[in-house]
Coordinates of C-alpha atoms in Angstrom, one line a residue:
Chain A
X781 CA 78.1 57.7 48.4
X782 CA 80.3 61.4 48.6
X783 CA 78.2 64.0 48.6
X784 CA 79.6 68.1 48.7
X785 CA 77.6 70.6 49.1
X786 CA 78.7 74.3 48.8
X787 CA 81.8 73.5 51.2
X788 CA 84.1 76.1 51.7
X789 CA 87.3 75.6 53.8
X790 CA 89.4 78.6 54.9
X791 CA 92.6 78.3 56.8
X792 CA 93.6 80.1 59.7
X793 CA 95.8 82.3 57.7
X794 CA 92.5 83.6 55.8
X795 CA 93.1 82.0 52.3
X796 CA 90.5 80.0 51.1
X797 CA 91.9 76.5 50.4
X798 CA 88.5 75.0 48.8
X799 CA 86.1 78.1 47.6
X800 CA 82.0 76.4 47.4
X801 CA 82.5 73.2 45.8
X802 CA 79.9 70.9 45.3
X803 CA 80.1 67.4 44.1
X804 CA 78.3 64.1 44.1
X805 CA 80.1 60.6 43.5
X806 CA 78.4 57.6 43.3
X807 CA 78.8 54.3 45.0
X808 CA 80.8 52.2 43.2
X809 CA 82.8 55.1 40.5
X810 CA 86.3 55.6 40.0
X811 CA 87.2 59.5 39.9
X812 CA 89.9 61.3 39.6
X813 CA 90.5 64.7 41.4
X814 CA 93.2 66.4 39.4
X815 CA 94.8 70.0 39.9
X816 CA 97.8 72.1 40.3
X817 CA 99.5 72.0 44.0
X818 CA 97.6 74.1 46.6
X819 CA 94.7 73.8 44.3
X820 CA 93.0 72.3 47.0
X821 CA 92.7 68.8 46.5
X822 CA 94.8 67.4 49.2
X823 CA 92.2 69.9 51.7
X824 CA 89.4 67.6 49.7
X825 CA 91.0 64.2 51.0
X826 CA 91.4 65.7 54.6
X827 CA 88.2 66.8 55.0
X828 CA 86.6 63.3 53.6
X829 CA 88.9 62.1 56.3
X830 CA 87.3 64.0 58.9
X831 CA 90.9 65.5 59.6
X832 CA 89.9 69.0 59.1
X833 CA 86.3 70.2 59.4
X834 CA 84.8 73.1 56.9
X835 CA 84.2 76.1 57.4
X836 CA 81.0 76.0 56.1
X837 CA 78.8 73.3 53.8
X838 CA 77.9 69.9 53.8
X839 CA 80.0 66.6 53.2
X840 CA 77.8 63.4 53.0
X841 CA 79.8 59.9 52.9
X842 CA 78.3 56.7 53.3
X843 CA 75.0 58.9 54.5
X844 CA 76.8 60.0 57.4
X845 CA 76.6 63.8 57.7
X846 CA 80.7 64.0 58.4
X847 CA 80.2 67.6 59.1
X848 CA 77.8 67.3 62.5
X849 CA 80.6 63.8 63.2
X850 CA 81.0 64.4 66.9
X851 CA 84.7 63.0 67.9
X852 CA 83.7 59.7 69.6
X853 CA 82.4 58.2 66.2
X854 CA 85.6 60.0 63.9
X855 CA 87.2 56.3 64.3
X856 CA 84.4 54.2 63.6
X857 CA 83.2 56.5 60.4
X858 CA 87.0 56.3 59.0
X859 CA 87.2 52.5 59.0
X860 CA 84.6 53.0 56.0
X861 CA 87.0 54.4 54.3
X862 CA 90.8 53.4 53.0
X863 CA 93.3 55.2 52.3
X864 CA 97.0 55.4 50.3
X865 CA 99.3 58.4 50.0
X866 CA 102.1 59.4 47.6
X867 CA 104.8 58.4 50.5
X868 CA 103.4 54.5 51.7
X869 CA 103.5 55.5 55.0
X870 CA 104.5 52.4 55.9
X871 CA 105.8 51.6 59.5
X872 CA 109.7 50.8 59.0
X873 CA 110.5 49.0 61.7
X874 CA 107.6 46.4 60.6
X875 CA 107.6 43.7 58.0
X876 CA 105.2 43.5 55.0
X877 CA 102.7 41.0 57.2
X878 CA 102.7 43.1 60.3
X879 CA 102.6 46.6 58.2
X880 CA 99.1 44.9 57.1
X881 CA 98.0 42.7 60.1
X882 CA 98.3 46.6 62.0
X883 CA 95.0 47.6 60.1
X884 CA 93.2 44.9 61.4
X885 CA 94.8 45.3 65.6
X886 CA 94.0 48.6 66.0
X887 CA 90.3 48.1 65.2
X888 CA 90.2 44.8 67.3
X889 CA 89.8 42.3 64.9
X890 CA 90.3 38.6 66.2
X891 CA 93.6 37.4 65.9
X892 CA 92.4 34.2 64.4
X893 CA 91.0 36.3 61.8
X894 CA 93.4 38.2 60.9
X895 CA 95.9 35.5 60.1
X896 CA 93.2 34.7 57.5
X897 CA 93.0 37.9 56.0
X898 CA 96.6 39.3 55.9
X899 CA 97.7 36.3 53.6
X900 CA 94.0 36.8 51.4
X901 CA 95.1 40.8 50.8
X902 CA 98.8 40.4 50.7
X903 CA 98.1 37.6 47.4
X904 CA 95.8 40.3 45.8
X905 CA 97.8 42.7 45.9
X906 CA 100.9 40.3 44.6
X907 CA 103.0 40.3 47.7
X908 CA 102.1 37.1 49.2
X909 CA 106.0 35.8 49.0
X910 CA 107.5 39.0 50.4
X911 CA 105.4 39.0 53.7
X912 CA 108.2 39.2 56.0
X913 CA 110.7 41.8 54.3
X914 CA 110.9 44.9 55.8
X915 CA 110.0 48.3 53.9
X916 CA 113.6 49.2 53.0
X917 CA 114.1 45.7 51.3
X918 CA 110.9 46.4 49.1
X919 CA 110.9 48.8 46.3
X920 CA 108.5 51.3 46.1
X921 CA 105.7 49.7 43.8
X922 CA 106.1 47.3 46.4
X923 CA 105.6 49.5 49.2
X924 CA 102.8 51.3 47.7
X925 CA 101.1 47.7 47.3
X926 CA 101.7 47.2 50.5
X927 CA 100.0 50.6 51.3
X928 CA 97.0 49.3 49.1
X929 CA 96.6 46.4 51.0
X930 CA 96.3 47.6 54.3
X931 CA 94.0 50.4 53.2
X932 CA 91.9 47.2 51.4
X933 CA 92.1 44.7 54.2
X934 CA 89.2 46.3 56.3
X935 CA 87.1 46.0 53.3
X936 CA 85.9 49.8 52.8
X937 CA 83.3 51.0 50.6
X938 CA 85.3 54.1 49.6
X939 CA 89.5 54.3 49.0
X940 CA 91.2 57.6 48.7
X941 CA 94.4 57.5 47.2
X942 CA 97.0 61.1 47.3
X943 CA 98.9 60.9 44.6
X944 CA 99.3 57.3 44.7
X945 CA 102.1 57.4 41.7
X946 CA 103.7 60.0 42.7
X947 CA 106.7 58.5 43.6
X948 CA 107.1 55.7 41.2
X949 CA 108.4 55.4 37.7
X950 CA 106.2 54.4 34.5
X951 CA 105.7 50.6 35.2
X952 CA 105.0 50.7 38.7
X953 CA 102.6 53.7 38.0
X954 CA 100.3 51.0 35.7
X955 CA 100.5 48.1 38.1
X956 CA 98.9 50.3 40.8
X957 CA 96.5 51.8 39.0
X958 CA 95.7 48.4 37.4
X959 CA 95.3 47.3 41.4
X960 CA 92.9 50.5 41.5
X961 CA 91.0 49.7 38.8
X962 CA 90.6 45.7 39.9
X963 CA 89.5 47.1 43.2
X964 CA 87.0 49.6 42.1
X965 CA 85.7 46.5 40.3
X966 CA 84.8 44.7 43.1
X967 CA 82.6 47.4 43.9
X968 CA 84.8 50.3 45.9
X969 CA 84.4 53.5 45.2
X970 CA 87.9 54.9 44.4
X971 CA 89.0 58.3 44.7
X972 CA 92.4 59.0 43.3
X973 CA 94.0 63.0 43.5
X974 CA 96.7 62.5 40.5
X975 CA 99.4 65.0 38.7
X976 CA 99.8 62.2 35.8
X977 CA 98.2 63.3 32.6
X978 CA 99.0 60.4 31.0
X979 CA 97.3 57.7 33.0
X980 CA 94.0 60.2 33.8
X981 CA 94.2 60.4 29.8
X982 CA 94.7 57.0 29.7
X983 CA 91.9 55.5 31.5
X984 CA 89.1 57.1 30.6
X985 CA 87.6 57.2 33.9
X986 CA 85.6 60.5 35.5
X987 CA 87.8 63.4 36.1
X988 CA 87.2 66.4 38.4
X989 CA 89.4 69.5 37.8
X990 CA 90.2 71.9 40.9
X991 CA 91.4 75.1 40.4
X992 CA 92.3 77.3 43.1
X993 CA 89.6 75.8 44.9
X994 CA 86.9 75.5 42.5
X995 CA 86.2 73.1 40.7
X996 CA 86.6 74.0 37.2
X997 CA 85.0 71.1 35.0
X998 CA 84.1 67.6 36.2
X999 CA 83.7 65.2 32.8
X1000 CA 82.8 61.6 32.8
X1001 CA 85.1 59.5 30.6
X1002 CA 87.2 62.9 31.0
X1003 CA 91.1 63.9 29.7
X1004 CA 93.2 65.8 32.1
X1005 CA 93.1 69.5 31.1
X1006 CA 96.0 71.8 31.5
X1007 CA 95.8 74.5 34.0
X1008 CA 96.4 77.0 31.4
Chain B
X42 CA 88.9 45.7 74.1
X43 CA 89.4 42.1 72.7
X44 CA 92.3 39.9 73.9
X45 CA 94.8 40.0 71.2
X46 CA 93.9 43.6 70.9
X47 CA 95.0 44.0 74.4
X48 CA 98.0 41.8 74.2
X49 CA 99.3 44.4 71.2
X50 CA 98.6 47.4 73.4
X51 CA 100.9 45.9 76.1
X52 CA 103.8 44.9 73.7
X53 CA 103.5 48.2 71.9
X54 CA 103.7 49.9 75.5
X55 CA 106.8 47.3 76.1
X56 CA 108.5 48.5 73.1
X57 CA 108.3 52.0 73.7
X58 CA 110.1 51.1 76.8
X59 CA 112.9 49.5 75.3
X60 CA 112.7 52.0 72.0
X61 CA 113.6 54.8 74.7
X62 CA 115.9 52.9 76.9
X63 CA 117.9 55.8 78.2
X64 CA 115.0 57.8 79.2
X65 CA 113.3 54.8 80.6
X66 CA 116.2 53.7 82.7
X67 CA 116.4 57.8 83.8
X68 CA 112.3 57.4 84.8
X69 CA 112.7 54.3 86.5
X70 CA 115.9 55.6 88.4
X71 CA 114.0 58.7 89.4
X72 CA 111.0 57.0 90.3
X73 CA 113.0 54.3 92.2
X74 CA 115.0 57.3 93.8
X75 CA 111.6 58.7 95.1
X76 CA 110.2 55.2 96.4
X77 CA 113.4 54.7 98.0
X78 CA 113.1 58.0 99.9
X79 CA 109.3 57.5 100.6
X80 CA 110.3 54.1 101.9
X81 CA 112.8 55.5 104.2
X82 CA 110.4 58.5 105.4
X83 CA 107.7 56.0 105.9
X84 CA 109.8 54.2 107.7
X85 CA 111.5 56.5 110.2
X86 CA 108.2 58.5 110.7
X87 CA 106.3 55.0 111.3
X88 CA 109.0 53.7 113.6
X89 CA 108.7 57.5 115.1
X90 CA 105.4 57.3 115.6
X91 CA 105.8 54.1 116.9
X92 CA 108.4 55.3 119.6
X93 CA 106.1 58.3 120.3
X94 CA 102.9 56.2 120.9
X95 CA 104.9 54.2 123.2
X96 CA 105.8 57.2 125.1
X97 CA 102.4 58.7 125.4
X98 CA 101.2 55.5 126.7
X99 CA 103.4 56.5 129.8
X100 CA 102.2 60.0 129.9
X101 CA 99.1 60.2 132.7
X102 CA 96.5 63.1 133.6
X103 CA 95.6 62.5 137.6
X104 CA 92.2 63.3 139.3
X105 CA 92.1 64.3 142.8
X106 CA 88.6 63.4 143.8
X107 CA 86.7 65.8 146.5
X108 CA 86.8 65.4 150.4
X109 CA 84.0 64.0 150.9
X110 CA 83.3 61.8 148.0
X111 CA 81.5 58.6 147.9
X112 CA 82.7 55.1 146.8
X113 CA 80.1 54.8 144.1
X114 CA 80.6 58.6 142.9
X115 CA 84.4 57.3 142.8
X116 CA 83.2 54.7 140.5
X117 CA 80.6 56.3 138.2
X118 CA 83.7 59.1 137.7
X119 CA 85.7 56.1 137.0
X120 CA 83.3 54.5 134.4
X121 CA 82.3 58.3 132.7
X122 CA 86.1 58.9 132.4
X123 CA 86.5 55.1 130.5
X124 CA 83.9 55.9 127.5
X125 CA 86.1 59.1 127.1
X126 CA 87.6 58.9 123.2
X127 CA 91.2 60.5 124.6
X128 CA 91.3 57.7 126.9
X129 CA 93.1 54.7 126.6
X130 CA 93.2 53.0 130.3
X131 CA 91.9 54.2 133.7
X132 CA 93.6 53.3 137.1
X133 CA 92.4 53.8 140.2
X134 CA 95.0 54.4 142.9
X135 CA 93.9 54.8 146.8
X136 CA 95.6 56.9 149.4
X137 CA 97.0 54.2 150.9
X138 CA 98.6 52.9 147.5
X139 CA 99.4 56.7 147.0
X140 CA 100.9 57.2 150.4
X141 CA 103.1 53.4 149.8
X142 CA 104.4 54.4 146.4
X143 CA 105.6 57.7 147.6
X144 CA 107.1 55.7 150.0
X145 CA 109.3 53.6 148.2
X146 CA 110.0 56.0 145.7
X147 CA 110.9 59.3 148.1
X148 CA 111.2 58.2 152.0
X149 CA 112.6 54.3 151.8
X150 CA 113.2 54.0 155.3
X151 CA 112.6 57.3 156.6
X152 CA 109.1 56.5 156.4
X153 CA 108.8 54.6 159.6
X154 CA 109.2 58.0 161.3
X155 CA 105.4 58.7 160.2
X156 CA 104.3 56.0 161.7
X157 CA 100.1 54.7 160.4
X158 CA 99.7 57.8 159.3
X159 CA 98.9 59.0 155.7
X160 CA 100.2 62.1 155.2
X161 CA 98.4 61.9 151.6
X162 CA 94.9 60.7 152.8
X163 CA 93.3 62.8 150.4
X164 CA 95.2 62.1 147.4
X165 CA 93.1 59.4 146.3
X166 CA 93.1 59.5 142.4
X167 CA 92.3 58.6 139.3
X168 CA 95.3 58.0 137.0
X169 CA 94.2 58.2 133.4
X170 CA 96.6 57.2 130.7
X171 CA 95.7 58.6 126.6
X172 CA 95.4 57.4 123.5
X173 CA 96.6 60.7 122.1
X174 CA 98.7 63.2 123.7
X175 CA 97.4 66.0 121.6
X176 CA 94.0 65.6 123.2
X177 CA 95.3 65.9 126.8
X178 CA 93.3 69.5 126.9
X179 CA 90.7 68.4 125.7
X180 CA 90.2 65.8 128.3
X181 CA 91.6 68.1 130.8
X182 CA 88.8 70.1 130.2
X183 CA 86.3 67.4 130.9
X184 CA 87.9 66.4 134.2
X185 CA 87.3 70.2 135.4
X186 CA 84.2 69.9 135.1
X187 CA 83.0 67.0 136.6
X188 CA 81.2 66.7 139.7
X189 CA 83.4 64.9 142.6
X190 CA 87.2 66.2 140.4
X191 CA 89.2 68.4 143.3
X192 CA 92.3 68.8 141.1
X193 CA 93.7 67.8 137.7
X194 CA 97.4 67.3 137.5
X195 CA 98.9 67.1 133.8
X196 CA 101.9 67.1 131.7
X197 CA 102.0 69.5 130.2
X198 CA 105.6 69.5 128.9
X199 CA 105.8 65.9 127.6
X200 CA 102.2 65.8 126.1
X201 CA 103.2 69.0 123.4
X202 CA 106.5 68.3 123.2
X203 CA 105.4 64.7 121.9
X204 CA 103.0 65.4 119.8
X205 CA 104.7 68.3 118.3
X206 CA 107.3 66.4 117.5
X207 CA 105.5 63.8 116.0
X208 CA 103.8 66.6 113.7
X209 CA 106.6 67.8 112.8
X210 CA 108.1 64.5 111.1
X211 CA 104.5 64.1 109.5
X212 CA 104.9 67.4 108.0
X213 CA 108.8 67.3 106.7
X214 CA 108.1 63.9 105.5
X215 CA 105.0 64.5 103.7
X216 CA 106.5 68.0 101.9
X217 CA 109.9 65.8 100.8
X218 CA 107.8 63.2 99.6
X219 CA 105.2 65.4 97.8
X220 CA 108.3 67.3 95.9
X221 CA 109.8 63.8 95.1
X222 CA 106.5 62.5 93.2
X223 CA 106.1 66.2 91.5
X224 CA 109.9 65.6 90.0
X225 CA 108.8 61.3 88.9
X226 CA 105.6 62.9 87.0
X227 CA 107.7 65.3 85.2
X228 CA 110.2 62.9 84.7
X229 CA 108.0 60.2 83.7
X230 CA 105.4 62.9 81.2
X231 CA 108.9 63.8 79.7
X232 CA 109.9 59.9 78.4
X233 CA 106.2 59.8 77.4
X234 CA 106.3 62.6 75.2
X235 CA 109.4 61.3 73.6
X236 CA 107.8 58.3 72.7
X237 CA 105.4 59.6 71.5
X238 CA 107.3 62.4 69.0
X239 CA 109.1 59.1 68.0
X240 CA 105.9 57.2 67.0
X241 CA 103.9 59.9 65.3
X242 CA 103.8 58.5 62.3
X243 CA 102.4 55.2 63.6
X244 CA 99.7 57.0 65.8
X245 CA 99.2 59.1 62.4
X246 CA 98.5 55.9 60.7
X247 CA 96.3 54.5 63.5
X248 CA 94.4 57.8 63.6
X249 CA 93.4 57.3 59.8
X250 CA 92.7 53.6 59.6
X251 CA 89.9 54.5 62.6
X252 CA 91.7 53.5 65.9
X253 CA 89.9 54.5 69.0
X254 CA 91.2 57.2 71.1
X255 CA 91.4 53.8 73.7
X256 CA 93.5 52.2 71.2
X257 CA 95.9 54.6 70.2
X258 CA 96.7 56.5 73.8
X259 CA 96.7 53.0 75.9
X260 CA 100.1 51.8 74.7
X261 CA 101.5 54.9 76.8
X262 CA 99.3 54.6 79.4
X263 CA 101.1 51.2 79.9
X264 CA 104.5 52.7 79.2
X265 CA 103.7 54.9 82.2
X266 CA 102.0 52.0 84.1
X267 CA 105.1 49.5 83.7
X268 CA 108.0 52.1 84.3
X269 CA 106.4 53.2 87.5
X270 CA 105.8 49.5 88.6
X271 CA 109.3 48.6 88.0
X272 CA 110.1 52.0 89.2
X273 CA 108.5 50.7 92.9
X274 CA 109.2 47.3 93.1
X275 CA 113.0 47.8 93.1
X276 CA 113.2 50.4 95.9
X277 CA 111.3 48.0 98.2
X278 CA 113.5 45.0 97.2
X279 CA 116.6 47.1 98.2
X280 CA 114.7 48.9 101.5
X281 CA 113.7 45.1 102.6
X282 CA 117.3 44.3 103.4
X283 CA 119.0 47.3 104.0
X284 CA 116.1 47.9 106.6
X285 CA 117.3 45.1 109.6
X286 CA 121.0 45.9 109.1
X287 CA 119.7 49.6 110.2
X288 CA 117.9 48.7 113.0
X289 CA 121.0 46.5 113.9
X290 CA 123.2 49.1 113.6
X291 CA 120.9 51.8 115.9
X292 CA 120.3 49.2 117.9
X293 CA 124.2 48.2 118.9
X294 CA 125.9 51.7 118.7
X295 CA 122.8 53.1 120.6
X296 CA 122.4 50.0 122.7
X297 CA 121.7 53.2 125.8
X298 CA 118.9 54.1 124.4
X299 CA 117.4 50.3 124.1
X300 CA 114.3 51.1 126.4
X301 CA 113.4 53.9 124.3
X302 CA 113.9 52.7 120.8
X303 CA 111.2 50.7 119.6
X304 CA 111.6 49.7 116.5
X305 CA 108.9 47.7 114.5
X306 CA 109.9 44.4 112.5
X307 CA 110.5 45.3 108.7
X308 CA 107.4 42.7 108.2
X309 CA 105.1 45.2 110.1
X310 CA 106.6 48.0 108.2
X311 CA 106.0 46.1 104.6
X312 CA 102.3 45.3 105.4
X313 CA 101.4 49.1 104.5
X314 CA 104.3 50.3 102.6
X315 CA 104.2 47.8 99.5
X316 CA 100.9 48.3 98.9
X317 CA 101.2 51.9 99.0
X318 CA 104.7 52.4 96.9
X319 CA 103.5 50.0 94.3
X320 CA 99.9 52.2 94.1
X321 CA 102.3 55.1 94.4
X322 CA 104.4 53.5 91.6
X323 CA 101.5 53.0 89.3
X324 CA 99.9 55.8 90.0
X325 CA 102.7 58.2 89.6
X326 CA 103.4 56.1 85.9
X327 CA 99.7 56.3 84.9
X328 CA 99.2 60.3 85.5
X329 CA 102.7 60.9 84.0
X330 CA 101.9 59.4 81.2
X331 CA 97.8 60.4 81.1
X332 CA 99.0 64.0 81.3
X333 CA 101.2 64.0 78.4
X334 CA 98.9 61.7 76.2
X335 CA 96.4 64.1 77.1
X336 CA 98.8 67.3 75.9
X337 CA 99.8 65.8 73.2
X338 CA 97.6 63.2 71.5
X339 CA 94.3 65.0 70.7
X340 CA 93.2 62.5 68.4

């Protein structure tokens, strides 16, 4: 499903942000990419995202070689995947439905259809009743759900998730990555870049760790291990 | 692009509008401003124009034919000089109708003293009326060199004078009118820009969910397209009435001049000029705003 091989990234500046990693995750796993900041993880996420291209390697997603992507099909390769980061990114001036119902518009999905959809997602990821609140009037659990469900509503075979927690307290935490886990369930290969030791610990899911743009060990069933 | 998708691309390029209201009432005063002014300079220089053809039509090149010319050379001149391009009528005038006219306009009843005869038996002519001053040389030319032609006689004066003239308002008009649009596309790229800086997160989000490049620059592209639409359509309303009450106005206080001044109905005038201002309008509102999306949303 995400295949990396040998790809180095190098910023402008000259430092080398991701150093000849190579990685394979299959269709359907849950992994977590964990590492100290500037390790290189959130490079990782952009260049699955096709917003940066390496500087040298190979990235297979979906068996599309993102690396040869010419421009014109950037849009159509990225509705394959979904995406959450650490600060919603919701749009504020918005409510809950059209935050979600936006997914769906800008990649010209009937409007009939969406009406259908938008109520489906919204239910799965528990916000059914709060569709027309606004952002502010949510807190953020709720926004990140929200988040989820607009990354989910397109249906794609991969989700990235930056530091999905990493705004929220304890509880909230859980009930995402509880979403995460039902998701990955239903067959989506889920990607999550984490700082929390305890839920990485806790799950017992893969875990990939990235040190200064290498990756440093990369255990199934794996514990979070101290950068030290 | 499917329907609803369309119908969100047009209410997203409406809310920008509104989101920005300052700088959209600024665009649409500037590009209003311009219209107004192209309005007015189309006006004048069509009315101008107008005056100007009129005088030309009154502006003549006569042939003197040759001694001893035939009839049907007379009228084989008459019928090569017709197909002419520079030509807009041809009028034959005999030496007696010569000879009478210059009697009634110079001699009145001093004529009698001549008696039956025509002092201007050989001033038979051709007199040949253009369809463009500025090509009186040109025709001139011609005249000199066909066989039967004693004599041209132009006007020389009148013809450059005219068309001068008439150049000259072209020109001003055009270089006012250029400047104008060059300040609305600035204008207008500026308010775009805005909009955009103040929805960057949304196009951010639109970028990553996989919105087309179609998708994600067309709401501005409407932005542009609906500011300079409004933009034109206001000018016109106000140049439709304030148009008669300034033809009334030139009309009484130069009421002298009222053989002269021929000023075309504002209907004529609207036939051509809301087509183009609206065209203008959008046009101006589309490259504004194309430019800037262009600058500033690589996507």
């Amino acid at each position: 499903m995400i295949l990396l091989e040998d790809v180095v990234k190098t910023y402008s500046s000259g430092a080398p942000a991701l150093n000849g990693i190579s990685l394979n995750i299959e269709a359907g796993e849950f992994v977590f990419i964990v590492g100290d900041s500037g390790s290189g993880k959130s490079t990782l996420i952009k260049l699955l995202l096709r917003e940066l291209k390496p500087t040298s390697g190979r990235i297979i997603v979906n068996n599309t070689d993102v690396t040869k992507l010419r421009h014109g099909r950037v849009p159509k390769y990225r509705r394959n995947i979904g995406v959450v980061f650490q600060d919603f990114r919701l749009l504020k001036d918005r409510n809950v439905y059209e935050n979600v119902a936006f997914a769906q518009r800008v990649i010209s999905v009937p409007g009939r259809q969406i009406k259908k959809n938008v109520p489906q997602v919204l239910s799965t990821v528990g916000l059914a009743e709060k569709y027309k609140s606004r952002p502010r009037e949510l807190s953020g659990g709720e926004q990140q759900r929200v988040a989820l469900a607009r990354a989910i509503i397109n249906k794609p075979p991969i989700l990235l998730a930056d530091e999905p927690t990493g705004n929220l307290d304890p509880r909230n935490s859980w009930e995402i990555m509880k979403l995460l886990e039902e998701i990955n369930k239903n067959g989506t290969t889920v990607l999550v870049v984490t700082h929390s030791r305890e839920i990485v610990n806790a799950m017992h899911k893969r875990v990939i760790t990235v040190k200064k743009g290498v990756i440093v060990s990369d255990q199934e069933e794996g514990e979070y291990i101290d950068e030290d | 692009m499917r329907i609803s998708t369309l119908g969100y691309t047009f209410k997203q390029g409406l809310k920008s509008i509104f989101r920005n209201k300052v700088f959209s009432l600024a665009t649409i005063a500037t590009i209003s401003a311009c219209i107004f002014l192209f309005g007015i300079f189309y006006s004048v220089m069509v009315n101008f124009q107008n005056i100007v053809h009129q005088a030309e039509s009154g502006v003549a090149v006569t042939a003197f034919f040759d001694n001893d010319i035939t009839d049907q050379r007379i009228q084989e001149i008459g019928q090569e000089i017709s197909t002419r391009a520079e030509v807009s009528k041809v009028v034959y005038v005999s030496a007696e109708q010569a000879w009478n006219d210059f009697k009634d306009d110079y001699l009145g009843e001093y004529a009698d003293s001549f008696g039956d005869d025509n002092p201007l038996a050989d001033s038979a002519n051709y007199e040949i009326y253009l369809s463009d001053v500025a090509m009186q040389d040109q025709l001139v030319d011609f005249l000199t060199s066909v066989q039967g032609i004693r004599e041209v006689h132009k006007s020389a004066n009148a013809a450059n004078t005219l068309a001068t003239a008439n150049n000259l308002v072209s020109y001003v008009s055009l270089a006012i009118i250029f400047i104008l649009f060059a300040v609305s596309i600035f204008l207008i790229s500026n308010t775009v820009a805005i909009g955009i800086s103040v929805r960057r997160e949304e196009i951010a989000i639109m970028k990553l969910i996989g919105a087309t490049d179609f998708v994600v620059r067309s709401p501005f592209l409407i932005e542009g397209i609906i500011l300079g639409l409004i933009g034109a359509a206001l000018p016109l309303v106000a140049i439709y009435f304030i148009y008669n009450k300034a033809i009334g106005y030139v009309m009484q206080e130069f009421a002298v001049l009222d053989s002269i001044l021929a000023f075309l109905p504002v209907e004529q005038i609207f036939n051509t000029l809301v087509p183009i201002a609206l065209i203008l309008g959008v046009g101006i509102g589309f490259l504004g705003s194309a430019m800037t999306v262009r600058r500033h949303l690589r996507v």
